[in-house]
Amino acid sequence: MKNNNFLYLTIILSMGLLIGCNGNQQNKTQKVSDETKTETTGSTDYSGVYKSNLDGDGCNLTITLTKEDKGYRYYLTGEHHDQEGEAIIEETDAIYITFDGPIGNNEPKTVSGQIEGNTILIQNYGNSLNEYQYFIDCDEKYIEFVK
């Protein structure tokens, strides 16, 4: 009977120790992951000149991003465009850019896109349920601006 109690106690303590160690390992992994994320967030410089991939009339567009103390500023130039404003970049599961100010032919003062590598991708127009078009001279649904 004494041997059985000792065996049960040993098994319970071993399981507790394994569970405790596994939890510490997960906490260490999470902490390292968070530290790495903190170090990389905001360290990428997105400034540069991004040109549209389209050659249609009025669709040759250029977005210039400049880094400033408070963030980024954009300058959109093209045949029918000469606009500027603040560019807000958010790094989550993907990298999103919001142009806060006049851009394109649309009255709303914000246009959003996604940054992938050296490309900014903007959805140019919506559908019948959500009608809009940012650049009326461009017929493409998506416009890629390549650095």
C-alpha atoms as a PDB file:
ATOM      1  CA  MET A   1       0.000   0.000   0.000  1.00  0.00           C
ATOM      2  CA  LYS A   2       2.848   2.352   0.886  1.00  0.00           C
ATOM      3  CA  ASN A   3       4.519   1.668  -2.476  1.00  0.00           C
ATOM      4  CA  ASN A   4       1.299   2.438  -4.356  1.00  0.00           C
ATOM      5  CA  ASN A   5       0.869   5.777  -2.541  1.00  0.00           C
ATOM      6  CA  PHE A   6       4.498   6.659  -3.256  1.00  0.00           C
ATOM      7  CA  LEU A   7       4.010   5.735  -6.939  1.00  0.00           C
ATOM      8  CA  TYR A   8       0.836   7.850  -7.220  1.00  0.00           C
ATOM      9  CA  LEU A   9       2.551  10.798  -5.499  1.00  0.00           C
ATOM     10  CA  THR A  10       5.538  10.522  -7.847  1.00  0.00           C
ATOM     11  CA  ILE A  11       3.291  10.429 -10.918  1.00  0.00           C
ATOM     12  CA  ILE A  12       1.260  13.453  -9.767  1.00  0.00           C
ATOM     13  CA  LEU A  13       4.402  15.478  -8.955  1.00  0.00           C
ATOM     14  CA  SER A  14       5.980  14.552 -12.296  1.00  0.00           C
ATOM     15  CA  MET A  15       2.861  15.604 -14.197  1.00  0.00           C
ATOM     16  CA  GLY A  16       2.720  18.882 -12.286  1.00  0.00           C
ATOM     17  CA  LEU A  17       6.371  19.540 -13.039  1.00  0.00           C
ATOM     18  CA  LEU A  18       5.905  18.790 -16.746  1.00  0.00           C
ATOM     19  CA  ILE A  19       2.835  21.003 -16.995  1.00  0.00           C
ATOM     20  CA  GLY A  20       4.595  23.812 -15.132  1.00  0.00           C
ATOM     21  CA  CYS A  21       7.672  23.615 -17.339  1.00  0.00           C
ATOM     22  CA  ASN A  22       5.577  23.550 -20.506  1.00  0.00           C
ATOM     23  CA  GLY A  23       3.706  26.679 -19.375  1.00  0.00           C
ATOM     24  CA  ASN A  24       6.993  28.482 -18.714  1.00  0.00           C
ATOM     25  CA  GLN A  25       8.241  27.523 -22.174  1.00  0.00           C
ATOM     26  CA  GLN A  26       5.086  28.939 -23.771  1.00  0.00           C
ATOM     27  CA  ASN A  27       5.483  32.176 -21.788  1.00  0.00           C
ATOM     28  CA  LYS A  28       9.122  32.462 -22.879  1.00  0.00           C
ATOM     29  CA  THR A  29       8.146  31.831 -26.507  1.00  0.00           C
ATOM     30  CA  GLN A  30       5.387  34.450 -26.343  1.00  0.00           C
ATOM     31  CA  LYS A  31       7.733  36.972 -24.707  1.00  0.00           C
ATOM     32  CA  VAL A  32      10.452  36.465 -27.329  1.00  0.00           C
ATOM     33  CA  SER A  33       7.846  36.692 -30.090  1.00  0.00           C
ATOM     34  CA  ASP A  34       6.452  39.953 -28.655  1.00  0.00           C
ATOM     35  CA  GLU A  35       9.954  41.416 -28.274  1.00  0.00           C
ATOM     36  CA  THR A  36      10.798  40.545 -31.877  1.00  0.00           C
ATOM     37  CA  LYS A  37       7.540  42.082 -33.077  1.00  0.00           C
ATOM     38  CA  THR A  38       8.231  45.275 -31.130  1.00  0.00           C
ATOM     39  CA  GLU A  39      11.712  45.546 -32.590  1.00  0.00           C
ATOM     40  CA  THR A  40      10.570  45.134 -36.199  1.00  0.00           C
ATOM     41  CA  THR A  41       7.418  47.285 -36.042  1.00  0.00           C
ATOM     42  CA  GLY A  42       8.096  50.739 -37.386  1.00  0.00           C
ATOM     43  CA  SER A  43      11.671  49.975 -38.431  1.00  0.00           C
ATOM     44  CA  THR A  44      10.833  49.659 -42.136  1.00  0.00           C
ATOM     45  CA  ASP A  45      11.168  52.823 -44.185  1.00  0.00           C
ATOM     46  CA  TYR A  46       8.376  53.014 -46.762  1.00  0.00           C
ATOM     47  CA  SER A  47       9.466  56.327 -48.269  1.00  0.00           C
ATOM     48  CA  GLY A  48      10.125  56.419 -51.993  1.00  0.00           C
ATOM     49  CA  VAL A  49       8.533  56.936 -55.395  1.00  0.00           C
ATOM     50  CA  TYR A  50       5.783  54.498 -56.398  1.00  0.00           C
ATOM     51  CA  LYS A  51       4.557  54.525 -60.025  1.00  0.00           C
ATOM     52  CA  SER A  52       1.299  53.064 -61.298  1.00  0.00           C
ATOM     53  CA  ASN A  53       1.436  50.012 -63.505  1.00  0.00           C
ATOM     54  CA  LEU A  54      -1.081  51.459 -65.983  1.00  0.00           C
ATOM     55  CA  ASP A  55      -0.354  53.433 -69.151  1.00  0.00           C
ATOM     56  CA  GLY A  56      -3.819  54.749 -70.075  1.00  0.00           C
ATOM     57  CA  ASP A  57      -4.622  58.417 -70.653  1.00  0.00           C
ATOM     58  CA  GLY A  58      -4.710  60.152 -67.291  1.00  0.00           C
ATOM     59  CA  CYS A  59      -3.753  56.954 -65.518  1.00  0.00           C
ATOM     60  CA  ASN A  60      -0.009  57.529 -65.265  1.00  0.00           C
ATOM     61  CA  LEU A  61       0.092  58.206 -61.537  1.00  0.00           C
ATOM     62  CA  THR A  62       2.949  58.599 -59.094  1.00  0.00           C
ATOM     63  CA  ILE A  63       2.796  58.464 -55.302  1.00  0.00           C
ATOM     64  CA  THR A  64       5.797  59.853 -53.465  1.00  0.00           C
ATOM     65  CA  LEU A  65       6.058  58.972 -49.769  1.00  0.00           C
ATOM     66  CA  THR A  66       8.354  61.033 -47.574  1.00  0.00           C
ATOM     67  CA  LYS A  67       9.180  60.203 -43.970  1.00  0.00           C
ATOM     68  CA  GLU A  68       8.786  63.037 -41.491  1.00  0.00           C
ATOM     69  CA  ASP A  69       9.149  63.326 -37.718  1.00  0.00           C
ATOM     70  CA  LYS A  70       5.463  62.552 -37.118  1.00  0.00           C
ATOM     71  CA  GLY A  71       5.037  59.882 -39.807  1.00  0.00           C
ATOM     72  CA  TYR A  72       4.684  59.966 -43.583  1.00  0.00           C
ATOM     73  CA  ARG A  73       3.443  62.476 -46.124  1.00  0.00           C
ATOM     74  CA  TYR A  74       2.230  61.556 -49.615  1.00  0.00           C
ATOM     75  CA  TYR A  75       2.286  63.462 -52.891  1.00  0.00           C
ATOM     76  CA  LEU A  76       0.106  62.144 -55.717  1.00  0.00           C
ATOM     77  CA  THR A  77       0.924  63.464 -59.173  1.00  0.00           C
ATOM     78  CA  GLY A  78      -0.455  62.637 -62.591  1.00  0.00           C
ATOM     79  CA  GLU A  79      -2.052  64.168 -65.655  1.00  0.00           C
ATOM     80  CA  HIS A  80      -5.151  65.243 -63.699  1.00  0.00           C
ATOM     81  CA  HIS A  81      -3.787  65.034 -60.152  1.00  0.00           C
ATOM     82  CA  ASP A  82      -1.601  67.126 -57.901  1.00  0.00           C
ATOM     83  CA  GLN A  83      -2.566  66.269 -54.343  1.00  0.00           C
ATOM     84  CA  GLU A  84      -0.894  65.765 -50.993  1.00  0.00           C
ATOM     85  CA  GLY A  85      -1.690  64.786 -47.433  1.00  0.00           C
ATOM     86  CA  GLU A  86      -0.753  62.539 -44.539  1.00  0.00           C
ATOM     87  CA  ALA A  87      -0.059  58.829 -45.099  1.00  0.00           C
ATOM     88  CA  ILE A  88      -0.812  56.592 -42.138  1.00  0.00           C
ATOM     89  CA  ILE A  89       0.839  53.186 -42.120  1.00  0.00           C
ATOM     90  CA  GLU A  90      -0.442  50.410 -39.863  1.00  0.00           C
ATOM     91  CA  GLU A  91       1.398  47.144 -39.378  1.00  0.00           C
ATOM     92  CA  THR A  92      -0.894  44.325 -38.217  1.00  0.00           C
ATOM     93  CA  ASP A  93      -1.233  40.938 -39.891  1.00  0.00           C
ATOM     94  CA  ALA A  94      -0.569  42.903 -43.098  1.00  0.00           C
ATOM     95  CA  ILE A  95       0.715  46.418 -43.811  1.00  0.00           C
ATOM     96  CA  TYR A  96      -2.004  48.939 -44.606  1.00  0.00           C
ATOM     97  CA  ILE A  97      -1.650  52.516 -45.802  1.00  0.00           C
ATOM     98  CA  THR A  98      -4.315  55.191 -45.516  1.00  0.00           C
ATOM     99  CA  PHE A  99      -4.001  58.393 -47.523  1.00  0.00           C
ATOM    100  CA  ASP A 100      -5.612  61.013 -45.300  1.00  0.00           C
ATOM    101  CA  GLY A 101      -6.343  63.995 -47.498  1.00  0.00           C
ATOM    102  CA  PRO A 102      -7.480  64.605 -51.057  1.00  0.00           C
ATOM    103  CA  ILE A 103      -6.621  61.769 -53.398  1.00  0.00           C
ATOM    104  CA  GLY A 104      -8.124  60.767 -56.702  1.00  0.00           C
ATOM    105  CA  ASN A 105     -11.515  62.009 -57.880  1.00  0.00           C
ATOM    106  CA  ASN A 106     -13.487  60.871 -54.853  1.00  0.00           C
ATOM    107  CA  GLU A 107     -14.831  63.289 -52.264  1.00  0.00           C
ATOM    108  CA  PRO A 108     -14.138  61.147 -49.208  1.00  0.00           C
ATOM    109  CA  LYS A 109     -10.830  62.311 -47.910  1.00  0.00           C
ATOM    110  CA  THR A 110      -9.334  58.908 -47.170  1.00  0.00           C
ATOM    111  CA  VAL A 111      -8.252  56.113 -49.470  1.00  0.00           C
ATOM    112  CA  SER A 112      -6.697  52.898 -48.165  1.00  0.00           C
ATOM    113  CA  GLY A 113      -4.440  50.335 -49.725  1.00  0.00           C
ATOM    114  CA  GLN A 114      -2.056  47.563 -48.805  1.00  0.00           C
ATOM    115  CA  ILE A 115       1.725  47.507 -48.960  1.00  0.00           C
ATOM    116  CA  GLU A 116       3.339  44.254 -50.055  1.00  0.00           C
ATOM    117  CA  GLY A 117       7.090  44.421 -50.509  1.00  0.00           C
ATOM    118  CA  ASN A 118       7.785  47.340 -52.841  1.00  0.00           C
ATOM    119  CA  THR A 119       4.169  47.653 -54.047  1.00  0.00           C
ATOM    120  CA  ILE A 120       1.160  49.668 -52.890  1.00  0.00           C
ATOM    121  CA  LEU A 121      -2.125  48.084 -54.010  1.00  0.00           C
ATOM    122  CA  ILE A 122      -5.281  50.228 -54.104  1.00  0.00           C
ATOM    123  CA  GLN A 123      -8.735  48.977 -55.036  1.00  0.00           C
ATOM    124  CA  ASN A 124      -9.856  51.627 -57.527  1.00  0.00           C
ATOM    125  CA  TYR A 125     -13.598  50.974 -57.580  1.00  0.00           C
ATOM    126  CA  GLY A 126     -16.285  49.040 -55.736  1.00  0.00           C
ATOM    127  CA  ASN A 127     -19.359  47.119 -56.836  1.00  0.00           C
ATOM    128  CA  SER A 128     -23.109  47.713 -57.132  1.00  0.00           C
ATOM    129  CA  LEU A 129     -23.548  47.481 -53.357  1.00  0.00           C
ATOM    130  CA  ASN A 130     -20.638  49.802 -52.564  1.00  0.00           C
ATOM    131  CA  GLU A 131     -20.156  52.150 -55.506  1.00  0.00           C
ATOM    132  CA  TYR A 132     -17.089  54.361 -55.651  1.00  0.00           C
ATOM    133  CA  GLN A 133     -14.185  55.092 -57.974  1.00  0.00           C
ATOM    134  CA  TYR A 134     -11.047  56.859 -56.836  1.00  0.00           C
ATOM    135  CA  PHE A 135      -9.350  57.429 -60.205  1.00  0.00           C
ATOM    136  CA  ILE A 136     -12.003  57.837 -62.914  1.00  0.00           C
ATOM    137  CA  ASP A 137      -9.412  57.894 -65.712  1.00  0.00           C
ATOM    138  CA  CYS A 138      -8.243  54.391 -64.756  1.00  0.00           C
ATOM    139  CA  ASP A 139     -10.411  51.448 -65.790  1.00  0.00           C
ATOM    140  CA  GLU A 140      -8.619  48.840 -63.692  1.00  0.00           C
ATOM    141  CA  LYS A 141     -10.235  47.537 -60.497  1.00  0.00           C
ATOM    142  CA  TYR A 142      -6.848  47.375 -58.739  1.00  0.00           C
ATOM    143  CA  ILE A 143      -3.987  49.776 -59.281  1.00  0.00           C
ATOM    144  CA  GLU A 144      -0.484  48.708 -58.340  1.00  0.00           C
ATOM    145  CA  PHE A 145       2.078  51.364 -57.527  1.00  0.00           C
ATOM    146  CA  VAL A 146       5.565  49.889 -57.747  1.00  0.00           C
ATOM    147  CA  LYS A 147       8.585  51.460 -56.050  1.00  0.00           C
END
